XYZ file of C-alpha atoms in Angstrom:
582
model
C -21.724 7.304 13.710
C -20.068 5.121 16.347
C -21.419 4.268 19.753
C -19.758 6.748 22.108
C -19.731 4.164 24.900
C -17.098 2.214 22.933
C -13.440 3.144 22.816
C -12.125 4.222 19.436
C -9.910 1.133 19.300
C -12.813 -1.222 20.002
C -15.026 0.594 17.491
C -12.333 0.148 14.841
C -11.901 -3.611 15.254
C -12.741 -5.476 12.049
C -13.695 -8.701 13.804
C -15.682 -11.622 12.347
C -18.613 -10.508 14.517
C -18.316 -6.953 13.221
C -18.401 -8.243 9.637
C -21.679 -10.070 10.265
C -23.192 -6.955 11.845
C -21.981 -4.760 8.977
C -23.386 -7.214 6.420
C -26.748 -6.849 8.119
C -26.397 -3.068 7.900
C -25.686 -3.336 4.167
C -28.939 -5.220 3.663
C -31.127 -2.985 5.825
C -29.851 0.607 5.805
C -29.705 3.392 3.251
C -26.274 5.022 3.321
C -25.274 8.560 2.504
C -22.144 7.249 0.785
C -21.321 3.753 -0.470
C -17.653 3.358 -1.404
C -16.696 0.546 -3.776
C -13.028 -0.447 -3.528
C -10.841 -1.207 -0.513
C -7.546 0.262 -1.692
C -5.957 3.400 -0.308
C -8.287 5.749 -2.211
C -11.461 3.885 -1.262
C -10.459 3.544 2.393
C -9.467 7.210 2.397
C -12.831 8.219 0.930
C -14.685 6.146 3.529
C -12.698 7.828 6.306
C -13.247 11.304 4.877
C -16.999 10.770 4.564
C -17.341 9.159 7.996
C -15.357 11.975 9.619
C -17.942 14.447 8.264
C -20.705 12.622 10.123
C -22.124 10.834 7.072
C -23.505 7.295 7.133
C -20.881 5.332 5.187
C -20.336 1.812 3.871
C -17.270 0.406 2.103
C -17.341 -2.846 0.143
C -14.345 -4.649 -1.311
C -14.547 -7.773 -3.461
C -11.376 -9.351 -2.106
C -9.276 -8.039 0.791
C -8.228 -4.577 1.911
C -5.271 -3.423 -0.216
C -5.396 -6.664 -2.204
C -4.653 -4.834 -5.463
C -2.355 -1.924 -6.256
C -2.228 -0.617 -2.683
C -0.175 -3.535 -1.338
C 2.300 -3.683 -4.235
C 3.847 -0.220 -4.355
C 7.426 0.910 -3.755
C 6.447 1.540 -0.086
C 7.286 5.242 -0.393
C 5.502 8.399 0.693
C 7.188 10.908 -1.567
C 6.819 14.075 -3.584
C 8.031 12.506 -6.818
C 11.376 13.959 -7.834
C 10.891 12.921 -11.463
C 7.712 15.004 -11.696
C 9.853 18.108 -11.240
C 11.474 17.297 -14.589
C 7.999 17.045 -16.101
C 7.249 20.524 -14.699
C 4.373 19.194 -12.592
C 5.147 21.590 -9.747
C 1.626 21.683 -8.220
C 1.589 17.871 -8.039
C 4.983 17.777 -6.284
C 3.995 20.551 -3.861
C 0.741 18.763 -3.022
C 2.500 15.431 -2.467
C 5.147 16.998 -0.226
C 2.438 18.614 1.873
C 0.790 15.221 2.321
C 4.141 13.599 3.089
C 4.730 16.084 5.899
C 1.241 15.638 7.344
C 1.557 11.858 7.371
C 5.024 11.804 8.914
C 4.297 14.319 11.668
C 0.593 14.270 12.535
C -1.606 11.698 10.794
C 0.516 8.544 10.854
C 3.951 9.021 12.462
C 3.793 5.373 13.589
C 3.532 4.181 9.982
C 5.449 6.794 7.945
C 9.069 7.530 8.775
C 11.975 9.329 7.067
C 14.350 7.323 4.912
C 17.570 8.732 3.375
C 18.404 8.332 -0.310
C 21.462 9.030 -2.405
C 21.127 10.460 -5.880
C 24.535 9.378 -7.310
C 26.291 11.670 -9.772
C 27.831 9.656 -12.648
C 31.511 9.770 -13.598
C 31.712 12.043 -16.645
C 33.849 14.885 -17.973
C 34.440 17.900 -15.715
C 31.789 20.092 -17.345
C 29.244 17.281 -17.287
C 29.947 16.590 -13.614
C 29.528 20.267 -12.732
C 26.313 20.449 -14.754
C 24.875 17.269 -13.211
C 25.570 18.446 -9.662
C 24.000 21.821 -10.413
C 20.988 20.242 -12.159
C 20.299 17.632 -9.455
C 21.077 20.085 -6.691
C 18.688 22.700 -8.068
C 15.941 20.097 -8.240
C 16.487 19.119 -4.607
C 16.614 22.755 -3.494
C 13.196 23.126 -5.091
C 12.050 19.846 -3.499
C 13.052 21.059 -0.035
C 11.554 24.498 -0.680
C 8.204 22.985 -1.625
C 8.308 20.843 1.517
C 8.987 23.929 3.625
C 6.205 26.034 2.146
C 3.763 23.137 2.486
C 4.196 23.107 6.284
C 4.830 19.990 8.414
C 8.188 19.345 6.709
C 8.810 16.093 8.585
C 12.096 15.351 6.756
C 15.693 16.659 6.958
C 17.060 18.809 4.114
C 19.317 17.514 1.349
C 23.127 17.553 1.498
C 25.876 17.334 -1.156
C 28.485 14.576 -0.802
C 31.827 13.801 -2.409
C 32.476 10.442 -4.059
C 34.225 9.251 -0.903
C 31.326 10.459 1.245
C 28.829 8.650 -0.963
C 30.743 5.374 -0.739
C 31.037 5.661 3.051
C 27.241 5.636 3.212
C 26.902 3.038 0.444
C 30.097 0.951 0.165
C 28.546 -1.282 -2.501
C 28.585 1.576 -5.019
C 31.036 0.819 -7.806
C 33.787 3.403 -7.420
C 34.296 3.947 -11.152
C 30.670 4.935 -11.682
C 30.196 7.612 -9.007
C 31.619 11.140 -8.925
C 29.645 12.154 -5.839
C 26.056 12.196 -4.674
C 23.318 14.219 -3.054
C 21.585 12.822 0.003
C 17.921 13.648 0.505
C 14.977 12.213 2.451
C 11.548 10.847 1.648
C 9.043 8.780 3.629
C 8.634 5.020 3.871
C 5.457 3.088 4.677
C 4.137 -0.452 4.753
C 1.415 0.257 2.215
C -0.902 -2.647 3.073
C -0.749 -1.970 6.810
C -1.480 1.689 6.117
C -4.662 0.826 4.185
C -5.868 -1.512 6.944
C -5.312 1.283 9.462
C -7.229 3.724 7.249
C -10.170 1.331 6.989
C -10.151 0.661 10.721
C -10.104 4.389 11.413
C -13.168 4.785 9.180
C -14.826 1.894 11.025
C -14.048 3.555 14.357
C -16.170 6.498 13.177
C -19.119 4.277 12.320
C -18.440 3.183 8.734
C -19.545 -0.325 7.751
C -16.421 -1.951 6.236
C -17.021 -5.309 4.567
C -14.542 -7.285 2.475
C -15.398 -10.290 0.330
C -18.435 -8.454 -1.069
C -18.175 -7.777 -4.795
C -20.077 -5.033 -6.609
C -21.692 -6.515 -9.726
C -24.054 -3.812 -10.978
C -25.707 -0.451 -10.426
C -29.178 0.192 -9.097
C -30.831 3.040 -11.015
C -33.975 5.040 -10.999
C -34.083 6.709 -14.425
C -30.742 8.544 -14.734
C -29.944 8.483 -11.020
C -27.869 5.822 -9.263
C -29.414 4.756 -5.960
C -27.190 1.867 -4.928
C -25.294 -1.223 -5.987
C -26.069 -4.886 -6.431
C -23.398 -6.858 -4.578
C -22.525 -10.509 -4.102
C -21.432 -12.147 -0.854
C -20.480 -15.716 -1.701
C -23.497 -17.081 -3.567
C -25.938 -14.486 -2.237
C -26.827 -11.306 -4.118
C -28.522 -8.300 -2.544
C -28.890 -4.536 -3.003
C -27.114 -1.858 -0.978
C -29.036 1.420 -1.052
C -27.117 4.691 -1.032
C -27.672 8.352 -1.859
C -24.249 8.475 -3.485
C -21.940 5.733 -4.776
C -18.199 6.396 -5.007
C -16.269 3.949 -7.198
C -12.594 3.991 -6.187
C -11.697 0.952 -8.227
C -8.297 1.856 -9.662
C -7.403 -0.236 -12.694
C -10.977 -1.566 -12.712
C -12.431 1.928 -13.311
C -13.112 1.186 -16.961
C -15.254 -1.792 -15.888
C -17.503 0.519 -13.879
C -17.719 2.885 -16.838
C -18.819 -0.059 -19.001
C -21.931 -0.408 -16.823
C -23.022 2.993 -18.141
C -23.674 2.621 -21.886
C -25.879 5.737 -21.900
C -23.517 7.970 -19.925
C -21.515 10.604 -21.770
C -18.699 10.851 -19.239
C -16.473 8.106 -17.872
C -12.887 7.385 -16.934
C -10.352 5.760 -19.214
C -7.613 4.223 -17.107
C -4.536 2.406 -18.342
C -2.649 -0.092 -16.203
C 1.102 0.207 -15.854
C 2.881 -2.797 -14.359
C 5.537 -2.178 -11.750
C 7.725 -5.094 -10.652
C 9.888 -5.089 -7.522
C 12.572 -7.465 -6.274
C 13.323 -8.154 -2.616
C 16.866 -9.196 -1.647
C 18.453 -9.726 1.792
C 20.184 -6.786 3.434
C 23.438 -8.762 3.340
C 23.424 -8.769 -0.485
C 24.195 -5.032 -0.634
C 26.282 -2.981 1.790
C 24.721 0.398 2.424
C 23.060 2.569 5.062
C 20.817 4.561 2.709
C 18.670 4.038 -0.359
C 19.503 4.890 -3.960
C 17.579 6.622 -6.714
C 19.029 5.862 -10.135
C 18.183 7.169 -13.569
C 17.269 4.561 -16.176
C 16.602 4.964 -19.911
C 12.841 4.842 -19.214
C 12.308 6.265 -15.731
C 13.982 5.905 -12.322
C 15.010 2.920 -10.220
C 14.929 2.784 -6.415
C 17.063 0.652 -4.120
C 15.244 0.930 -0.812
C 16.245 -0.315 2.662
C 13.354 -2.389 4.073
C 14.143 -3.815 7.507
C 16.422 -6.797 6.921
C 15.947 -6.514 3.157
C 16.276 -4.264 0.123
C 13.466 -3.500 -2.312
C 14.594 -2.849 -5.896
C 12.124 -1.371 -8.363
C 10.384 -0.602 -10.433
C 9.508 -1.404 -14.023
C 6.959 0.672 -15.945
C 5.289 -1.280 -18.750
C 1.764 -1.387 -20.088
C -0.358 -4.313 -18.898
C -3.602 -5.569 -20.470
C -3.884 -9.067 -18.950
C -5.215 -10.319 -15.587
C -5.558 -7.347 -13.254
C -6.275 -9.189 -10.009
C -2.729 -10.477 -9.632
C -0.331 -9.320 -12.384
C 2.618 -11.558 -13.088
C 6.306 -10.714 -13.102
C 8.207 -12.409 -15.913
C 11.843 -13.446 -16.191
C 12.292 -10.471 -18.529
C 11.094 -8.037 -15.845
C 13.411 -9.571 -13.275
C 16.433 -9.478 -15.566
C 15.726 -5.842 -16.480
C 15.855 -4.819 -12.820
C 19.026 -6.825 -12.177
C 20.718 -5.304 -15.232
C 19.837 -1.761 -14.163
C 20.951 -2.054 -10.542
C 24.114 -3.992 -11.390
C 25.413 -1.030 -13.393
C 26.286 0.711 -10.105
C 27.060 -2.198 -7.739
C 30.513 -3.575 -6.958
C 29.121 -7.093 -6.573
C 26.449 -7.821 -9.168
C 23.205 -9.370 -7.953
C 21.932 -12.594 -9.500
C 18.627 -14.429 -9.355
C 20.112 -16.492 -6.502
C 20.042 -13.364 -4.323
C 16.319 -12.805 -4.778
C 14.063 -13.561 -1.810
C 10.813 -12.213 -3.206
C 9.221 -10.668 -6.284
C 5.983 -8.729 -6.456
C 4.123 -6.930 -9.216
C 1.436 -4.271 -9.025
C -0.570 -2.132 -11.420
C -0.666 1.653 -11.339
C -3.944 3.206 -12.517
C -2.967 6.020 -14.896
C -5.408 8.382 -16.531
C -5.283 7.424 -20.170
C -4.130 9.610 -23.000
C -4.369 8.603 -26.613
C -0.793 7.774 -27.561
C 1.396 8.322 -24.512
C 3.542 5.599 -23.017
C 2.652 4.699 -19.446
C 5.794 6.373 -18.075
C 4.666 9.696 -19.597
C 1.111 9.666 -18.265
C 0.280 12.070 -15.456
C -0.111 10.921 -11.856
C -2.817 13.529 -11.296
C -6.272 12.263 -10.420
C -9.725 12.891 -11.789
C -13.236 12.845 -10.336
C -16.164 12.479 -12.727
C -19.930 12.093 -12.254
C -21.272 10.166 -15.259
C -24.720 9.833 -13.692
C -26.407 11.603 -10.811
C -25.439 9.757 -7.655
C -22.356 8.017 -9.088
C -18.833 9.366 -8.725
C -15.707 7.794 -10.199
C -12.248 8.682 -8.863
C -8.985 7.393 -10.325
C -5.389 8.285 -11.071
C -3.192 9.944 -8.479
C -0.618 8.228 -6.291
C -0.517 6.605 -2.880
C 0.937 9.701 -1.214
C -1.973 11.921 -2.258
C -4.793 9.509 -1.363
C -6.190 11.989 1.194
C -6.526 14.769 -1.396
C -8.281 12.393 -3.792
C -10.636 11.294 -1.025
C -11.433 14.861 -0.034
C -12.108 15.873 -3.635
C -14.523 13.025 -4.332
C -16.391 13.407 -1.030
C -16.647 17.166 -1.641
C -18.474 16.310 -4.863
C -20.720 13.849 -3.028
C -21.470 16.469 -0.364
C -23.197 18.664 -2.938
C -26.068 16.181 -2.825
C -26.035 15.914 0.979
C -27.047 19.272 2.504
C -25.483 20.178 5.822
C -22.358 18.069 5.324
C -19.426 19.661 7.093
C -16.060 20.258 5.367
C -13.270 17.690 5.407
C -10.980 17.741 8.415
C -8.887 14.646 7.725
C -5.768 16.820 7.658
C -6.240 17.059 11.445
C -7.397 13.490 12.154
C -4.661 11.075 13.315
C -5.120 7.476 12.226
C -5.640 4.737 14.796
C -2.376 4.067 16.617
C -0.919 7.551 16.152
C -2.099 9.017 19.464
C 0.251 7.931 22.218
C 2.825 6.433 19.845
C 5.621 8.859 20.752
C 5.401 8.152 24.483
C 5.265 4.384 23.927
C 8.328 4.572 21.693
C 10.177 6.606 24.319
C 9.313 4.037 26.991
C 9.791 0.931 24.829
C 12.443 -0.599 27.111
C 10.095 -0.368 30.099
C 7.303 -1.802 27.962
C 9.488 -4.763 27.031
C 10.334 -5.510 30.660
C 6.698 -5.228 31.736
C 5.483 -7.751 29.138
C 8.455 -10.097 29.160
C 9.504 -9.623 25.530
C 12.595 -8.183 23.889
C 12.977 -4.520 23.011
C 13.307 -5.643 19.392
C 9.817 -7.171 19.474
C 8.394 -3.976 20.977
C 10.060 -1.830 18.295
C 8.793 -4.128 15.557
C 5.228 -3.920 16.872
C 5.303 -0.168 17.478
C 6.475 0.495 13.914
C 3.590 -1.578 12.542
C 0.739 -0.888 14.962
C 1.700 2.261 16.844
C -0.279 2.638 20.065
C -2.423 -0.346 19.025
C 0.607 -2.394 20.130
C -0.961 -2.450 23.593
C -3.710 -4.697 22.199
C -1.178 -7.228 20.903
C 0.681 -7.130 24.205
C -2.584 -7.933 25.983
C -2.866 -11.032 23.771
C 0.698 -11.987 24.720
C -0.012 -11.459 28.422
C -3.005 -13.824 28.136
C -1.136 -16.378 26.003
C 2.667 -16.042 26.384
C 3.272 -18.486 23.510
C 2.004 -15.777 21.123
C 5.285 -13.941 21.691
C 7.091 -16.753 19.833
C 8.429 -16.074 16.361
C 6.566 -17.638 13.454
C 8.279 -20.584 11.698
C 10.464 -19.367 8.857
C 9.697 -15.719 9.698
C 11.670 -14.709 12.800
C 10.791 -11.027 12.361
C 7.115 -11.726 13.148
C 5.381 -13.085 16.257
C 2.353 -15.364 16.466
C 0.230 -12.652 18.102
C 0.201 -10.782 14.789
C -1.660 -13.615 13.066
C -4.248 -13.858 15.839
C -4.704 -10.091 15.859
C -5.068 -9.966 12.064
C -7.977 -12.430 12.207
C -9.519 -10.962 15.346
C -9.289 -7.221 14.652
C -7.996 -6.517 11.140
C -10.483 -8.245 8.875
C -8.135 -11.018 7.665
C -10.300 -13.867 6.352
C -7.882 -15.990 4.339
C -4.366 -17.241 4.916
C -3.084 -15.128 2.029
C -4.483 -12.015 3.727
C -2.130 -12.602 6.662
C 0.982 -13.803 4.835
C 0.843 -11.300 1.964
C -0.699 -8.177 3.532
C -1.116 -8.079 7.351
C 2.467 -9.327 7.459
C 4.831 -9.251 4.456
C 6.143 -12.785 4.909
C 5.234 -13.800 1.362
C 7.679 -11.302 -0.131
C 10.344 -11.156 2.587
C 11.294 -14.846 2.793
C 12.939 -17.025 0.197
C 10.330 -19.737 0.904
C 7.595 -17.112 0.207
C 5.690 -18.055 3.380
C 5.542 -21.794 2.710
C 7.299 -22.639 5.992
C 4.935 -20.344 7.921
C 1.663 -21.335 6.274
C 0.608 -24.248 8.474
C 1.062 -22.584 11.842
C -0.473 -19.344 10.607
C -3.486 -21.249 9.283
C -3.927 -23.082 12.567
C -3.835 -19.814 14.502
C -6.432 -18.325 12.155
C -8.604 -21.438 12.345
C -8.984 -21.032 16.101
C -10.138 -17.441 15.632
C -12.402 -17.926 12.606
C -13.881 -21.313 13.425
C -12.439 -23.140 10.432
C -12.890 -26.892 10.261
C -9.884 -29.129 9.654
C -10.841 -29.491 5.987
C -11.206 -25.735 5.536
C -7.823 -25.197 7.169
C -6.223 -27.686 4.775
C -7.948 -26.003 1.813
C -6.548 -22.631 2.892
C -3.037 -24.049 3.157
C -3.295 -25.752 -0.228
C -4.651 -22.599 -1.869
C -1.720 -20.610 -0.513
C 0.902 -23.159 -1.548
C -0.636 -23.357 -5.037
C -0.468 -19.562 -5.241
C 3.244 -19.592 -4.377
C 3.942 -22.323 -6.941
C 2.094 -20.372 -9.624
C 4.023 -17.192 -8.810
C 7.358 -18.990 -8.969
C 6.417 -20.570 -12.289
C 5.313 -17.225 -13.758
C 8.655 -15.666 -12.811
C 10.435 -18.274 -14.937
C 8.386 -17.405 -18.015
C 10.021 -15.265 -20.731
C 7.268 -12.660 -21.271
C 3.994 -11.210 -19.999
C 1.723 -13.573 -21.915
C 3.310 -16.786 -20.683
C 3.833 -15.396 -17.161
C 0.163 -14.426 -16.932
C -0.920 -17.881 -18.111
C 1.197 -19.514 -15.413
C 0.004 -17.138 -12.697
C -3.715 -17.459 -13.458
C -3.540 -21.254 -13.294
C -3.803 -20.972 -9.487
C -7.082 -21.864 -7.743
C -8.658 -18.937 -5.822
C -8.876 -19.018 -2.023
C -11.684 -21.336 -0.896
C -15.157 -19.849 -0.560
C -15.877 -21.703 2.683
C -13.498 -19.581 4.694
C -14.699 -16.403 3.039
C -18.222 -16.638 4.438
C -17.231 -15.427 7.845
């Protein structure tokens, strides 16, 4: 429970001082719920439990959203392809969550984005059938969104071939007989997870990154906590219930339970995305394209396009999966089938790869596995949750905390469907008055819009930094979309402890620039050093670690297959431990 004398914003700041205090809490207190895993599901579970008045801790071995939850397609969506698989309850559930996020819970982070579903040039009967088939699916999609409440998105609309090419002039004329425009939601996934974790912290949860779970504490057949490691130090965190929201690492947790009869088998599916400049493709909307294996998205992303994704099984390094030259060429081949001007590797600014945790069947390919989630309790006091998708994180969190609540008498029901995330309250009025806000703080309206779309009402905290130090309004070197205040704020209030945390997750500079953040690294490191007390040698180690990471990623993307790409990627040295201690 938070101190009521503090504002919610102050209580949600993940500062270096807060980390030290929360570490002390981990050593001394017994928690109702200990969540292991700082992705969207773990942060969601911590928020759900904290909002019920429970004493909560969350530990994450690396950084918030450092795994799957920062490497998605950046969409909040119902999943059109799941309609074809007849998974109607899953689509309905996801559309309900999409509406809640876009209208009530996170309107500052989730916003509508239009897509075209192009209809291919075929014979007359085939064209009529395709339009009917796609149109029926989107009628159902809109109907589910309507019955779920909080629609949050406009309805779909049929377009002629000429109408489709007006919205997306880069579509190759010979390939398109028309299109249907529909809407889904877009989100910066990593920023969303940080906001979730900060919201949990604002309600009293201890949120500590850089603390790795290494084993269970048991009394007979009951789990009573976890052994964790912070740097070189190991200690025990006591808890009445442990929730493992570890995604593609779920099988590792299950392996700690040789005597348990129930566990989770999770398979990892690799999804690779390309980032190209907005100038490489002419269009006002996104595309969803059918491929032989699944679907391909072409998604507007600020001054860029995101193109993805692949869907292949992955059994190598899970901490940072590698994209190979084969993955990149596959995506280029697929998108170039519908573009007037084909893309080449020279157009690519960034490449990122993530792993989806899919509940494992015996023989299915990863593209056929369900995106539904599962909650299991292999031992009393230990709950495992896995599967699902980013959009339905809140449902997964509610389900697993409901199970935990059975052991915690008096726990009230979940109300996270009515709890706006930090930055949501007051966002609409700030957006309406953004021109006045710009004049008041001496920055451009463009800077205000950029900050509001990333921080919502928390933008006022960054503007306070700029008022105190006007130079923090300057753009970062090599990343004109971002201002220096964002780096300072990431270290001061968002739990960023390494340079890569800022360049890859608090901002998206590592994927949005052709230099992959190399030109920004030194100034960003110097700004962080002043906040985190790094020595000159530690600052240089952080810069070197980041540059080595970029080199390793570039090398992996030149490799012909997964095995050689993984070998190149894992040759990088991890971020230095010195900086991680604070």
